[in-house]
């Protein structure tokens, strides 16, 4: 039986995990590019992109950071980035596919994996602020919350958890 969004919360959950899958696909593409592109090629491209700006303004913040970052790339860094991106991307895509096939084990899998990402992202944030990392961390918190809620709904639908207690009707 495939996952079918029935409630508003289900639909929000569905959109969230589709975004998670898209993020996973982008990571997979990025990981493949890290394997295929040599660091020297990236350095040459960064130099091409920044040379005009740096000749006009040698202290340009963005251009100098692009150039500095590209010069720090080595084959080892690229291989680490590829392994990191490919492993995360593949895990995310597989878990989302399994959730759409309504495999119950994928819900706690997504919760655990995403929580691990949150811990790492919080560590990275402790080293330095990044708007995008904050946004990604908030998104991941929302995904974990929605997955926990949806997991409880799926367990209840399958009779694995008793129905939540209902409030007694007020006495008049």
PDB file of C-alpha atoms in Angstrom:
ATOM      1  CA  UNK A   1       0.000   0.000   0.000  1.00  0.00           C
ATOM      2  CA  UNK A   2       1.451   3.354  -1.008  1.00  0.00           C
ATOM      3  CA  UNK A   3       1.465   6.470   1.173  1.00  0.00           C
ATOM      4  CA  UNK A   4      -1.620   8.577   0.530  1.00  0.00           C
ATOM      5  CA  UNK A   5      -1.949  12.057   1.978  1.00  0.00           C
ATOM      6  CA  UNK A   6      -5.368  12.225   3.629  1.00  0.00           C
ATOM      7  CA  UNK A   7      -5.160  15.140   6.024  1.00  0.00           C
ATOM      8  CA  UNK A   8      -3.649  18.591   5.842  1.00  0.00           C
ATOM      9  CA  UNK A   9      -0.779  17.400   8.045  1.00  0.00           C
ATOM     10  CA  UNK A  10      -0.235  14.469   5.643  1.00  0.00           C
ATOM     11  CA  UNK A  11      -0.032  16.902   2.713  1.00  0.00           C
ATOM     12  CA  UNK A  12       2.471  19.123   4.546  1.00  0.00           C
ATOM     13  CA  UNK A  13       4.494  16.009   5.406  1.00  0.00           C
ATOM     14  CA  UNK A  14       4.367  14.890   1.773  1.00  0.00           C
ATOM     15  CA  UNK A  15       5.658  18.262   0.511  1.00  0.00           C
ATOM     16  CA  UNK A  16       8.384  18.242   3.169  1.00  0.00           C
ATOM     17  CA  UNK A  17       9.719  14.817   2.269  1.00  0.00           C
ATOM     18  CA  UNK A  18       9.516  15.633  -1.442  1.00  0.00           C
ATOM     19  CA  UNK A  19      11.744  18.638  -0.708  1.00  0.00           C
ATOM     20  CA  UNK A  20      14.010  16.302   1.275  1.00  0.00           C
ATOM     21  CA  UNK A  21      14.197  13.976  -1.750  1.00  0.00           C
ATOM     22  CA  UNK A  22      14.996  16.921  -4.041  1.00  0.00           C
ATOM     23  CA  UNK A  23      17.768  17.924  -1.635  1.00  0.00           C
ATOM     24  CA  UNK A  24      19.038  14.349  -1.758  1.00  0.00           C
ATOM     25  CA  UNK A  25      19.078  14.353  -5.561  1.00  0.00           C
ATOM     26  CA  UNK A  26      21.004  17.643  -5.584  1.00  0.00           C
ATOM     27  CA  UNK A  27      23.516  16.126  -3.148  1.00  0.00           C
ATOM     28  CA  UNK A  28      23.919  13.074  -5.392  1.00  0.00           C
ATOM     29  CA  UNK A  29      24.551  15.297  -8.427  1.00  0.00           C
ATOM     30  CA  UNK A  30      27.004  17.390  -6.391  1.00  0.00           C
ATOM     31  CA  UNK A  31      28.798  14.250  -5.217  1.00  0.00           C
ATOM     32  CA  UNK A  32      29.145  12.967  -8.767  1.00  0.00           C
ATOM     33  CA  UNK A  33      30.476  16.363  -9.892  1.00  0.00           C
ATOM     34  CA  UNK A  34      33.033  16.272  -7.062  1.00  0.00           C
ATOM     35  CA  UNK A  35      34.271  12.950  -8.445  1.00  0.00           C
ATOM     36  CA  UNK A  36      34.420  14.167 -12.046  1.00  0.00           C
ATOM     37  CA  UNK A  37      35.821  17.689 -11.705  1.00  0.00           C
ATOM     38  CA  UNK A  38      39.456  18.257 -10.797  1.00  0.00           C
ATOM     39  CA  UNK A  39      40.290  20.866  -8.126  1.00  0.00           C
ATOM     40  CA  UNK A  40      42.476  22.691 -10.671  1.00  0.00           C
ATOM     41  CA  UNK A  41      39.481  23.132 -12.961  1.00  0.00           C
ATOM     42  CA  UNK A  42      37.478  24.713 -10.149  1.00  0.00           C
ATOM     43  CA  UNK A  43      40.407  26.976  -9.282  1.00  0.00           C
ATOM     44  CA  UNK A  44      40.713  28.129 -12.893  1.00  0.00           C
ATOM     45  CA  UNK A  45      36.990  28.765 -13.103  1.00  0.00           C
ATOM     46  CA  UNK A  46      37.049  30.738  -9.820  1.00  0.00           C
ATOM     47  CA  UNK A  47      39.942  32.823 -11.129  1.00  0.00           C
ATOM     48  CA  UNK A  48      38.033  33.480 -14.356  1.00  0.00           C
ATOM     49  CA  UNK A  49      34.919  34.531 -12.406  1.00  0.00           C
ATOM     50  CA  UNK A  50      36.722  36.845  -9.993  1.00  0.00           C
ATOM     51  CA  UNK A  51      39.640  38.357 -11.932  1.00  0.00           C
ATOM     52  CA  UNK A  52      37.731  41.386 -13.272  1.00  0.00           C
ATOM     53  CA  UNK A  53      36.166  42.200  -9.917  1.00  0.00           C
ATOM     54  CA  UNK A  54      39.435  41.762  -8.038  1.00  0.00           C
ATOM     55  CA  UNK A  55      41.304  43.934 -10.542  1.00  0.00           C
ATOM     56  CA  UNK A  56      38.760  46.721  -9.894  1.00  0.00           C
ATOM     57  CA  UNK A  57      38.543  46.122  -6.146  1.00  0.00           C
ATOM     58  CA  UNK A  58      41.241  43.823  -4.667  1.00  0.00           C
ATOM     59  CA  UNK A  59      39.368  43.748  -1.346  1.00  0.00           C
ATOM     60  CA  UNK A  60      36.001  42.601  -2.734  1.00  0.00           C
ATOM     61  CA  UNK A  61      34.605  40.334  -0.017  1.00  0.00           C
ATOM     62  CA  UNK A  62      32.731  37.808  -2.177  1.00  0.00           C
ATOM     63  CA  UNK A  63      35.279  37.530  -4.981  1.00  0.00           C
ATOM     64  CA  UNK A  64      38.202  37.134  -2.589  1.00  0.00           C
ATOM     65  CA  UNK A  65      36.342  34.440  -0.632  1.00  0.00           C
ATOM     66  CA  UNK A  66      35.471  32.528  -3.796  1.00  0.00           C
ATOM     67  CA  UNK A  67      39.088  32.612  -4.895  1.00  0.00           C
ATOM     68  CA  UNK A  68      40.433  31.733  -1.425  1.00  0.00           C
ATOM     69  CA  UNK A  69      38.012  28.812  -1.040  1.00  0.00           C
ATOM     70  CA  UNK A  70      38.829  27.396  -4.470  1.00  0.00           C
ATOM     71  CA  UNK A  71      42.566  27.513  -3.709  1.00  0.00           C
ATOM     72  CA  UNK A  72      41.991  25.338  -0.638  1.00  0.00           C
ATOM     73  CA  UNK A  73      40.522  22.508  -2.693  1.00  0.00           C
ATOM     74  CA  UNK A  74      42.597  19.361  -2.998  1.00  0.00           C
ATOM     75  CA  UNK A  75      41.812  15.939  -4.414  1.00  0.00           C
ATOM     76  CA  UNK A  76      41.334  14.669  -0.850  1.00  0.00           C
ATOM     77  CA  UNK A  77      38.845  17.427  -0.067  1.00  0.00           C
ATOM     78  CA  UNK A  78      36.959  16.662  -3.273  1.00  0.00           C
ATOM     79  CA  UNK A  79      36.831  12.929  -2.470  1.00  0.00           C
ATOM     80  CA  UNK A  80      35.589  13.644   1.056  1.00  0.00           C
ATOM     81  CA  UNK A  81      32.930  16.001  -0.327  1.00  0.00           C
ATOM     82  CA  UNK A  82      31.887  13.379  -2.885  1.00  0.00           C
ATOM     83  CA  UNK A  83      31.595  10.633  -0.256  1.00  0.00           C
ATOM     84  CA  UNK A  84      29.716  12.949   2.096  1.00  0.00           C
ATOM     85  CA  UNK A  85      27.279  14.204  -0.536  1.00  0.00           C
ATOM     86  CA  UNK A  86      26.686  10.815  -2.164  1.00  0.00           C
ATOM     87  CA  UNK A  87      26.097   8.985   1.121  1.00  0.00           C
ATOM     88  CA  UNK A  88      23.699  11.628   2.455  1.00  0.00           C
ATOM     89  CA  UNK A  89      21.889  12.022  -0.845  1.00  0.00           C
ATOM     90  CA  UNK A  90      21.405   8.301  -1.414  1.00  0.00           C
ATOM     91  CA  UNK A  91      20.181   7.705   2.151  1.00  0.00           C
ATOM     92  CA  UNK A  92      17.658  10.570   1.896  1.00  0.00           C
ATOM     93  CA  UNK A  93      16.307   9.446  -1.476  1.00  0.00           C
ATOM     94  CA  UNK A  94      15.997   5.791  -0.403  1.00  0.00           C
ATOM     95  CA  UNK A  95      14.186   6.711   2.833  1.00  0.00           C
ATOM     96  CA  UNK A  96      11.742   8.986   1.013  1.00  0.00           C
ATOM     97  CA  UNK A  97      11.023   6.295  -1.592  1.00  0.00           C
ATOM     98  CA  UNK A  98      10.426   3.750   1.168  1.00  0.00           C
ATOM     99  CA  UNK A  99       8.062   6.153   2.951  1.00  0.00           C
ATOM    100  CA  UNK A 100       6.088   6.582  -0.275  1.00  0.00           C
ATOM    101  CA  UNK A 101       5.839   2.789  -0.411  1.00  0.00           C
ATOM    102  CA  UNK A 102       4.555   3.141   3.166  1.00  0.00           C
ATOM    103  CA  UNK A 103       7.255   0.965   4.699  1.00  0.00           C
ATOM    104  CA  UNK A 104       6.958   1.549   8.434  1.00  0.00           C
ATOM    105  CA  UNK A 105      10.689   1.083   9.166  1.00  0.00           C
ATOM    106  CA  UNK A 106      11.526   4.110   6.976  1.00  0.00           C
ATOM    107  CA  UNK A 107       9.826   6.565   9.343  1.00  0.00           C
ATOM    108  CA  UNK A 108      12.185   5.971  12.294  1.00  0.00           C
ATOM    109  CA  UNK A 109      15.015   5.719   9.771  1.00  0.00           C
ATOM    110  CA  UNK A 110      14.230   9.210   8.475  1.00  0.00           C
ATOM    111  CA  UNK A 111      13.861  10.513  12.040  1.00  0.00           C
ATOM    112  CA  UNK A 112      17.252   9.108  13.100  1.00  0.00           C
ATOM    113  CA  UNK A 113      19.130  10.170   9.963  1.00  0.00           C
ATOM    114  CA  UNK A 114      17.661  13.679   9.952  1.00  0.00           C
ATOM    115  CA  UNK A 115      18.344  14.058  13.684  1.00  0.00           C
ATOM    116  CA  UNK A 116      21.958  13.107  13.004  1.00  0.00           C
ATOM    117  CA  UNK A 117      22.108  15.829  10.330  1.00  0.00           C
ATOM    118  CA  UNK A 118      20.668  18.311  12.834  1.00  0.00           C
ATOM    119  CA  UNK A 119      23.350  17.457  15.407  1.00  0.00           C
ATOM    120  CA  UNK A 120      26.101  17.915  12.808  1.00  0.00           C
ATOM    121  CA  UNK A 121      24.546  21.146  11.531  1.00  0.00           C
ATOM    122  CA  UNK A 122      24.324  22.525  15.086  1.00  0.00           C
ATOM    123  CA  UNK A 123      28.002  21.665  15.545  1.00  0.00           C
ATOM    124  CA  UNK A 124      28.847  23.508  12.314  1.00  0.00           C
ATOM    125  CA  UNK A 125      26.779  26.475  13.476  1.00  0.00           C
ATOM    126  CA  UNK A 126      28.772  26.557  16.705  1.00  0.00           C
ATOM    127  CA  UNK A 127      31.862  27.155  14.538  1.00  0.00           C
ATOM    128  CA  UNK A 128      30.315  29.988  12.525  1.00  0.00           C
ATOM    129  CA  UNK A 129      26.991  31.438  11.455  1.00  0.00           C
ATOM    130  CA  UNK A 130      25.461  30.608   8.099  1.00  0.00           C
ATOM    131  CA  UNK A 131      21.959  31.723   7.131  1.00  0.00           C
ATOM    132  CA  UNK A 132      21.542  28.695   4.838  1.00  0.00           C
ATOM    133  CA  UNK A 133      22.668  26.280   7.527  1.00  0.00           C
ATOM    134  CA  UNK A 134      20.183  27.809   9.984  1.00  0.00           C
ATOM    135  CA  UNK A 135      17.417  27.530   7.372  1.00  0.00           C
ATOM    136  CA  UNK A 136      18.342  23.905   6.633  1.00  0.00           C
ATOM    137  CA  UNK A 137      18.419  23.063  10.347  1.00  0.00           C
ATOM    138  CA  UNK A 138      14.972  24.601  10.928  1.00  0.00           C
ATOM    139  CA  UNK A 139      13.662  22.688   7.886  1.00  0.00           C
ATOM    140  CA  UNK A 140      15.130  19.457   9.280  1.00  0.00           C
ATOM    141  CA  UNK A 141      13.511  20.084  12.696  1.00  0.00           C
ATOM    142  CA  UNK A 142      10.164  20.491  10.933  1.00  0.00           C
ATOM    143  CA  UNK A 143      10.737  17.269   8.946  1.00  0.00           C
ATOM    144  CA  UNK A 144      11.533  15.341  12.142  1.00  0.00           C
ATOM    145  CA  UNK A 145       8.403  16.711  13.848  1.00  0.00           C
ATOM    146  CA  UNK A 146       6.181  15.863  10.869  1.00  0.00           C
ATOM    147  CA  UNK A 147       7.741  12.404  10.511  1.00  0.00           C
ATOM    148  CA  UNK A 148       7.148  11.630  14.201  1.00  0.00           C
ATOM    149  CA  UNK A 149       3.503  12.697  13.847  1.00  0.00           C
ATOM    150  CA  UNK A 150       3.009  10.736  10.606  1.00  0.00           C
ATOM    151  CA  UNK A 151       4.727   7.654  12.077  1.00  0.00           C
ATOM    152  CA  UNK A 152       2.261   7.690  14.979  1.00  0.00           C
ATOM    153  CA  UNK A 153      -0.655   7.991  12.520  1.00  0.00           C
ATOM    154  CA  UNK A 154       0.669   5.102  10.400  1.00  0.00           C
ATOM    155  CA  UNK A 155       1.170   2.890  13.465  1.00  0.00           C
ATOM    156  CA  UNK A 156      -2.360   3.643  14.639  1.00  0.00           C
ATOM    157  CA  UNK A 157      -3.840   2.927  11.172  1.00  0.00           C
ATOM    158  CA  UNK A 158      -2.136  -0.467  11.215  1.00  0.00           C
ATOM    159  CA  UNK A 159      -3.417  -1.276  14.682  1.00  0.00           C
ATOM    160  CA  UNK A 160       0.070  -1.243  16.219  1.00  0.00           C
ATOM    161  CA  UNK A 161      -0.861   1.502  18.678  1.00  0.00           C
ATOM    162  CA  UNK A 162      -4.171   1.870  20.420  1.00  0.00           C
ATOM    163  CA  UNK A 163      -6.301   4.842  19.493  1.00  0.00           C
ATOM    164  CA  UNK A 164      -5.488   7.924  21.509  1.00  0.00           C
ATOM    165  CA  UNK A 165      -7.767   8.394  24.477  1.00  0.00           C
ATOM    166  CA  UNK A 166     -10.761  10.561  23.795  1.00  0.00           C
ATOM    167  CA  UNK A 167     -11.864  13.300  26.144  1.00  0.00           C
ATOM    168  CA  UNK A 168     -15.014  12.463  28.034  1.00  0.00           C
ATOM    169  CA  UNK A 169     -18.004  14.564  27.116  1.00  0.00           C
ATOM    170  CA  UNK A 170     -18.632  17.416  29.544  1.00  0.00           C
ATOM    171  CA  UNK A 171     -21.318  16.692  32.090  1.00  0.00           C
ATOM    172  CA  UNK A 172     -24.222  19.026  32.245  1.00  0.00           C
TER     173      UNK A 172
END
